[in-house]
XYZ file of N, CA and C in Angstrom:
522
model
N 35.576 -52.118 -10.161
C 34.245 -51.536 -10.062
C 34.027 -50.542 -11.190
N 32.816 -50.531 -11.678
C 32.452 -49.597 -12.733
C 31.925 -48.303 -12.133
N 32.170 -47.209 -12.845
C 31.598 -45.929 -12.428
C 30.115 -45.931 -12.752
N 29.316 -45.340 -11.874
C 27.875 -45.275 -12.147
C 27.623 -44.189 -13.185
N 26.758 -44.505 -14.117
C 26.439 -43.570 -15.188
C 25.207 -42.764 -14.790
N 25.199 -41.510 -15.220
C 24.046 -40.653 -14.973
C 23.083 -40.847 -16.129
N 21.831 -41.076 -15.801
C 20.814 -41.299 -16.828
C 20.593 -40.020 -17.634
N 20.236 -40.140 -18.914
C 19.971 -38.948 -19.732
C 18.828 -38.128 -19.141
N 18.972 -36.811 -19.178
C 17.943 -35.926 -18.644
C 18.150 -35.569 -17.186
N 19.079 -36.227 -16.508
C 19.367 -35.909 -15.123
C 20.668 -35.132 -15.043
N 20.705 -34.185 -14.148
C 21.881 -33.343 -14.015
C 22.432 -33.441 -12.610
N 23.706 -33.241 -12.523
C 24.374 -33.245 -11.232
C 23.980 -31.968 -10.477
N 23.605 -32.082 -9.211
C 23.210 -30.886 -8.445
C 24.365 -29.888 -8.341
N 24.008 -28.623 -8.388
C 24.990 -27.543 -8.262
C 24.997 -27.078 -6.808
N 26.155 -26.919 -6.205
C 26.181 -26.421 -4.818
C 25.719 -24.962 -4.763
N 25.067 -24.616 -3.664
C 24.572 -23.247 -3.510
C 25.742 -22.294 -3.286
N 25.672 -21.139 -3.967
C 26.746 -20.154 -3.910
C 26.139 -18.779 -3.621
N 26.667 -18.081 -2.625
C 26.182 -16.741 -2.293
C 26.749 -15.742 -3.290
N 25.857 -14.961 -3.918
C 26.280 -13.973 -4.912
C 26.377 -12.576 -4.301
N 25.351 -12.174 -3.546
C 25.322 -10.860 -2.897
C 24.671 -11.023 -1.529
N 25.201 -10.294 -0.550
C 24.674 -10.383 0.815
C 24.749 -9.004 1.450
N 23.681 -8.620 2.181
C 23.709 -7.340 2.869
C 22.707 -7.330 4.012
N 22.867 -6.333 4.895
C 21.966 -6.143 6.032
C 21.347 -4.758 5.887
N 20.020 -4.696 5.998
C 19.290 -3.434 5.845
C 17.991 -3.511 6.643
N 17.312 -2.373 6.816
C 16.018 -2.400 7.519
C 15.000 -3.263 6.783
N 14.066 -3.819 7.537
C 13.073 -4.733 6.979
C 12.039 -4.027 6.100
N 11.840 -2.735 6.301
C 10.860 -1.984 5.513
C 11.291 -0.522 5.457
N 10.797 0.211 4.459
C 11.095 1.648 4.440
C 10.473 2.325 5.660
N 11.178 3.296 6.207
C 10.703 3.959 7.416
C 10.950 5.451 7.302
N 9.949 6.218 7.724
C 10.066 7.674 7.735
C 9.493 8.182 9.045
N 10.257 8.993 9.739
C 9.793 9.573 10.998
C 8.646 10.531 10.699
N 7.534 10.371 11.384
C 6.333 11.172 11.133
C 6.183 12.281 12.164
N 5.552 13.379 11.749
C 5.346 14.526 12.633
C 4.037 14.373 13.412
N 3.849 15.259 14.386
C 2.611 15.248 15.172
C 1.416 15.601 14.287
N 1.639 16.432 13.290
C 0.560 16.804 12.366
C 0.027 15.568 11.631
N 0.915 14.657 11.251
C 0.507 13.421 10.588
C -0.433 12.615 11.476
N -0.043 12.434 12.731
C -0.858 11.633 13.651
C -2.206 12.295 13.946
N -2.196 13.618 14.125
C -3.464 14.295 14.415
C -4.386 14.268 13.194
N -3.842 14.389 11.986
C -4.662 14.310 10.774
C -5.274 12.929 10.624
N -4.484 11.881 10.825
C -4.993 10.510 10.735
C -6.065 10.280 11.788
N -5.854 10.766 12.997
C -6.830 10.579 14.073
C -8.145 11.299 13.769
N -8.076 12.518 13.258
C -9.293 13.272 12.934
C -10.076 12.582 11.820
N -9.380 12.136 10.784
C -10.048 11.422 9.681
C -10.702 10.139 10.205
N -9.991 9.403 11.070
C -10.530 8.160 11.625
C -11.758 8.433 12.490
N -11.727 9.481 13.280
C -12.888 9.821 14.129
C -14.089 10.171 13.260
N -13.881 10.961 12.211
C -14.994 11.328 11.327
C -15.594 10.100 10.648
N -14.739 9.225 10.125
C -15.229 8.007 9.469
C -15.953 7.115 10.474
N -15.396 7.002 11.675
C -16.019 6.167 12.714
C -17.378 6.707 13.120
N -17.514 8.034 13.268
C -18.807 8.626 13.624
C -19.852 8.367 12.533
N -19.450 8.539 11.278
C -20.377 8.280 10.168
C -20.831 6.827 10.194
N -19.885 5.920 10.365
C -20.231 4.493 10.393
C -21.086 4.140 11.612
N -20.765 4.733 12.755
C -21.523 4.443 13.979
C -22.979 4.884 13.846
N -23.184 6.099 13.327
C -24.553 6.593 13.181
C -25.298 5.883 12.054
N -24.570 5.227 11.167
C -25.208 4.427 10.116
C -25.517 3.018 10.625
N -25.167 2.752 11.876
C -25.456 1.448 12.475
C -24.426 0.381 12.142
N -23.273 0.780 11.677
C -22.213 -0.154 11.301
C -21.119 -0.132 12.372
N -21.268 -0.979 13.382
C -20.325 -0.976 14.499
C -19.043 -1.741 14.157
N -19.153 -2.846 13.444
C -17.969 -3.645 13.110
C -16.948 -2.877 12.260
N -17.379 -2.126 11.234
C -16.385 -1.334 10.494
C -15.677 -0.276 11.352
N -16.323 0.180 12.415
C -15.663 1.124 13.332
C -14.456 0.445 13.974
N -14.613 -0.822 14.349
C -13.491 -1.572 14.926
C -12.369 -1.738 13.899
N -12.718 -1.910 12.637
C -11.709 -2.019 11.577
C -10.952 -0.707 11.432
N -11.659 0.410 11.466
C -11.009 1.726 11.369
C -10.049 1.922 12.536
N -10.475 1.564 13.739
C -9.602 1.691 14.913
C -8.369 0.808 14.760
N -8.537 -0.393 14.233
C -7.411 -1.307 14.023
C -6.411 -0.739 13.012
N -6.934 -0.152 11.948
C -6.055 0.429 10.925
C -5.284 1.616 11.499
N -5.945 2.441 12.292
C -5.262 3.579 12.924
C -4.154 3.087 13.854
N -4.432 2.030 14.608
C -3.411 1.462 15.486
C -2.220 0.944 14.673
N -2.500 0.262 13.569
C -1.432 -0.249 12.703
C -0.592 0.893 12.132
N -1.243 1.953 11.670
C -0.516 3.115 11.144
C 0.361 3.719 12.233
N -0.181 3.851 13.433
C 0.583 4.418 14.542
C 1.818 3.574 14.870
N 1.635 2.267 14.976
C 2.742 1.383 15.347
C 3.837 1.399 14.268
N 3.443 1.311 12.995
C 4.462 1.289 11.930
C 5.140 2.647 11.744
N 4.489 3.732 12.178
C 5.102 5.053 12.049
C 5.990 5.407 13.238
N 5.781 4.745 14.371
C 6.544 5.073 15.575
C 7.724 4.128 15.782
N 7.519 2.849 15.545
C 8.561 1.853 15.814
C 9.405 1.635 14.564
N 10.701 1.950 14.639
C 11.557 1.734 13.470
C 11.745 0.238 13.200
N 11.955 -0.127 11.938
C 12.100 -1.552 11.608
C 13.430 -2.108 12.087
N 13.453 -3.422 12.304
C 14.705 -4.078 12.686
C 15.538 -4.331 11.437
N 16.825 -4.550 11.628
C 17.695 -4.884 10.503
C 17.556 -6.360 10.169
N 17.555 -6.654 8.871
C 17.349 -8.002 8.366
C 18.505 -8.351 7.438
N 18.877 -9.627 7.427
C 19.945 -10.099 6.549
C 19.327 -10.619 5.252
N 19.777 -10.057 4.122
C 19.326 -10.479 2.801
C 20.479 -11.188 2.105
N 20.134 -12.241 1.351
C 21.181 -12.998 0.651
C 20.643 -13.470 -0.696
N 21.350 -13.119 -1.777
C 21.032 -13.608 -3.113
C 21.997 -14.734 -3.429
N 21.446 -15.893 -3.799
C 22.272 -17.038 -4.153
C 21.893 -17.509 -5.555
N 22.580 -18.518 -6.035
C 22.221 -19.066 -7.337
C 20.924 -19.877 -7.265
N 20.383 -20.113 -6.073
C 19.103 -20.811 -5.897
C 17.925 -19.847 -5.777
N 18.175 -18.647 -5.242
C 17.096 -17.686 -5.023
C 17.507 -16.620 -4.024
N 16.522 -16.089 -3.315
C 16.753 -15.015 -2.345
C 16.329 -15.489 -0.964
N 17.161 -15.178 0.028
C 16.849 -15.474 1.427
C 16.629 -14.155 2.156
N 15.527 -14.098 2.905
C 15.265 -12.985 3.808
C 15.279 -13.610 5.191
N 16.370 -13.350 5.930
C 16.651 -14.075 7.173
C 16.691 -15.569 6.847
N 15.752 -16.359 7.346
C 15.750 -17.806 7.105
C 14.753 -18.230 6.023
N 13.900 -17.309 5.570
C 12.882 -17.652 4.580
C 13.457 -17.580 3.168
N 13.247 -18.649 2.405
C 13.795 -18.740 1.053
C 12.717 -18.492 0.006
N 13.089 -17.759 -1.034
C 12.234 -17.517 -2.186
C 13.004 -17.969 -3.425
N 12.637 -19.131 -4.008
C 13.361 -19.616 -5.184
C 13.079 -18.747 -6.411
N 14.010 -18.758 -7.378
C 13.868 -17.958 -8.587
C 12.602 -18.304 -9.349
N 12.109 -19.537 -9.224
C 10.948 -19.977 -9.994
C 9.652 -19.277 -9.594
N 9.598 -18.672 -8.402
C 8.380 -17.984 -7.963
C 8.462 -16.473 -8.191
N 9.525 -16.018 -8.865
C 9.724 -14.586 -9.075
C 9.489 -14.208 -10.531
N 9.016 -12.976 -10.728
C 8.773 -12.452 -12.064
C 9.719 -11.318 -12.382
N 9.205 -10.103 -12.351
C 9.987 -8.918 -12.706
C 10.624 -8.295 -11.469
N 11.621 -7.438 -11.726
C 12.202 -6.631 -10.653
C 12.385 -5.214 -11.152
N 12.396 -4.256 -10.212
C 12.619 -2.864 -10.548
C 13.048 -2.113 -9.292
N 13.624 -0.935 -9.516
C 14.051 -0.073 -8.417
C 13.070 1.084 -8.314
N 12.802 1.518 -7.075
C 11.816 2.563 -6.838
C 12.230 3.355 -5.608
N 11.451 4.382 -5.276
C 11.681 5.170 -4.067
C 10.424 5.145 -3.215
N 10.568 4.767 -1.944
C 9.454 4.760 -0.996
C 9.926 5.394 0.299
N 9.137 6.318 0.811
C 9.474 7.019 2.056
C 10.882 7.610 1.991
N 11.209 8.204 0.854
C 12.506 8.846 0.618
C 13.679 7.868 0.696
N 13.444 6.587 0.466
C 14.503 5.579 0.464
C 14.429 4.782 -0.828
N 15.593 4.405 -1.370
C 15.634 3.562 -2.563
C 15.319 2.129 -2.154
N 14.471 1.479 -2.939
C 14.092 0.098 -2.664
C 14.175 -0.725 -3.944
N 14.393 -2.012 -3.749
C 14.341 -2.986 -4.825
C 13.033 -3.749 -4.659
N 12.232 -3.792 -5.716
C 10.954 -4.502 -5.687
C 11.068 -5.723 -6.586
N 10.593 -6.865 -6.101
C 10.573 -8.095 -6.890
C 9.160 -8.660 -6.841
N 8.603 -8.906 -8.008
C 7.261 -9.456 -8.131
C 7.302 -10.957 -7.861
N 6.340 -11.443 -7.060
C 6.240 -12.872 -6.750
C 4.960 -13.439 -7.341
N 4.991 -14.728 -7.676
C 3.808 -15.418 -8.172
C 3.039 -16.081 -7.044
N 3.404 -15.809 -5.803
C 2.709 -16.360 -4.640
C 2.665 -15.285 -3.559
N 1.995 -15.613 -2.450
C 1.896 -14.663 -1.349
C 3.291 -14.368 -0.804
N 3.654 -13.156 -0.550
C 2.902 -11.919 -0.420
C 2.719 -11.132 -1.717
N 3.175 -11.602 -2.853
C 2.946 -10.926 -4.122
C 4.074 -10.006 -4.537
N 4.785 -9.446 -3.563
C 5.886 -8.538 -3.883
C 6.861 -8.509 -2.710
N 8.146 -8.573 -3.031
C 9.193 -8.413 -2.023
C 9.782 -7.021 -2.162
N 10.003 -6.355 -1.047
C 10.595 -5.022 -1.042
C 11.858 -5.054 -0.192
N 12.964 -4.658 -0.791
C 14.250 -4.632 -0.096
C 14.738 -3.186 -0.024
N 15.060 -2.715 1.171
C 15.567 -1.356 1.353
C 17.045 -1.341 0.979
N 17.429 -0.344 0.189
C 18.833 -0.160 -0.198
C 19.346 1.098 0.487
N 20.448 0.974 1.183
C 21.009 2.102 1.924
C 22.127 2.714 1.098
N 22.066 4.057 0.915
C 23.088 4.753 0.131
C 24.465 4.579 0.755
N 25.446 4.331 -0.086
C 26.819 4.208 0.381
C 27.190 2.844 0.917
N 26.228 1.939 1.027
C 26.518 0.587 1.509
C 26.467 -0.387 0.351
N 27.117 -1.510 0.534
C 26.998 -2.560 -0.467
C 25.736 -3.334 -0.195
N 25.059 -3.849 -1.146
C 25.374 -3.779 -2.566
C 24.829 -2.506 -3.201
N 25.456 -2.111 -4.280
C 24.959 -0.977 -5.043
C 23.863 -1.479 -5.981
N 23.052 -0.546 -6.445
C 21.977 -0.913 -7.380
C 22.546 -1.603 -8.616
N 23.692 -1.140 -9.073
C 24.310 -1.709 -10.273
C 24.665 -3.179 -10.053
N 25.207 -3.509 -8.869
C 25.559 -4.903 -8.557
C 24.311 -5.787 -8.547
N 23.259 -5.308 -7.893
C 22.016 -6.074 -7.835
C 21.394 -6.229 -9.216
N 21.445 -5.168 -9.999
C 20.892 -5.219 -11.357
C 21.627 -6.256 -12.199
N 22.943 -6.320 -12.063
C 23.736 -7.295 -12.811
C 23.355 -8.718 -12.439
N 23.233 -8.996 -11.141
C 22.905 -10.350 -10.675
C 21.476 -10.725 -11.057
N 20.522 -9.822 -10.790
C 19.119 -10.135 -11.030
C 18.776 -10.228 -12.520
N 19.471 -9.462 -13.361
C 19.199 -9.494 -14.800
C 19.540 -10.840 -15.421
N 20.372 -11.619 -14.745
C 20.714 -12.949 -15.243
C 19.516 -13.898 -15.157
N 18.602 -13.639 -14.202
C 17.512 -14.570 -13.930
C 16.131 -13.951 -14.180
N 15.967 -12.663 -13.879
C 14.667 -12.001 -13.944
C 14.663 -10.877 -14.977
N 13.470 -10.428 -15.319
C 13.301 -9.318 -16.258
C 13.215 -8.020 -15.458
N 13.966 -7.004 -15.891
C 13.876 -5.700 -15.231
C 12.816 -4.874 -15.952
N 11.669 -4.724 -15.279
C 10.555 -3.992 -15.866
C 9.617 -3.566 -14.750
N 9.319 -2.273 -14.709
C 8.369 -1.785 -13.702
C 6.959 -1.963 -14.250
N 6.078 -2.669 -13.507
C 4.723 -2.885 -14.016
C 3.889 -1.611 -13.952
N 2.826 -1.601 -14.723
C 1.876 -0.488 -14.673
C 1.218 -0.479 -13.288
N 0.942 0.709 -12.745
C 0.286 0.754 -11.434
C -1.103 0.110 -11.484
N -1.419 -0.611 -10.415
C -2.743 -1.224 -10.314
C -3.769 -0.143 -9.978
N -5.029 -0.483 -10.043
C -6.092 0.470 -9.713
C -5.938 0.946 -8.272
N -5.606 0.010 -7.386
C -5.403 0.370 -5.974
C -4.265 1.388 -5.839
N -3.153 1.174 -6.534
C -2.014 2.088 -6.457
C -2.354 3.462 -7.034
N -3.165 3.491 -8.102
C -3.589 4.769 -8.682
C -4.467 5.549 -7.710
N -5.410 4.837 -7.063
C -6.295 5.481 -6.084
C -5.489 5.989 -4.893
N -4.530 5.182 -4.419
C -3.698 5.590 -3.282
C -2.867 6.829 -3.632
N -2.314 6.877 -4.842
C -1.529 8.045 -5.265
C -2.417 9.281 -5.374
N -3.632 9.107 -5.895
C -4.557 10.232 -6.009
C -4.923 10.770 -4.627
N -5.237 9.856 -3.691
C -5.567 10.268 -2.328
C -4.387 10.960 -1.645
N -3.197 10.455 -1.901
C -1.998 11.046 -1.302
C -1.803 12.480 -1.790
N -2.123 12.739 -3.067
C -2.006 14.088 -3.610
C -3.108 15.013 -3.088
N -4.331 14.499 -2.988
C -5.483 15.323 -2.616
C -5.631 15.545 -1.119
N -5.210 14.547 -0.311
C -5.334 14.657 1.137
C -3.958 14.461 1.765
N -3.143 15.511 1.797
C -1.822 15.361 2.414
C -1.954 15.193 3.926
N -1.289 14.183 4.462
C -1.380 13.926 5.897
C -0.305 14.670 6.674
N 0.646 15.239 5.971
C 1.691 16.015 6.661
C 1.769 17.403 6.083
């Protein structure tokens, strides 16, 4: 019997190999004070009253929904999630993100926690991974692995991010 030849332009599949694996919270979390909740509630009531007297009832429901979302995400701590970087891409629990849908990566700080941000070319647009101090992987390990496939570059803040930062400075909620 003859060995089968591989046609030009075709490559033998590479088996998937785990490069880095860790367990961390699903999102950055910061315990909020009572002052934070009362400030958010007062702002929401004022906005709702203005909208109600302007005859806009539906936006009042949106404001109430946003306040509920802020309350839930500030009170309930995130669950731990398993992250895995392989030679095929990144897995968050069972969901896979191949390298082909990723752009840049960078490290940042959110809610007093170090995070790894990866830009996506599809929804949700950005992946955020919480990094816990003293646990593996270290930022250096992740930087080494990710630099092989992605560009390390922090993008310029979008208009939305600039407005959010300005509001955060001008209207402190805590």
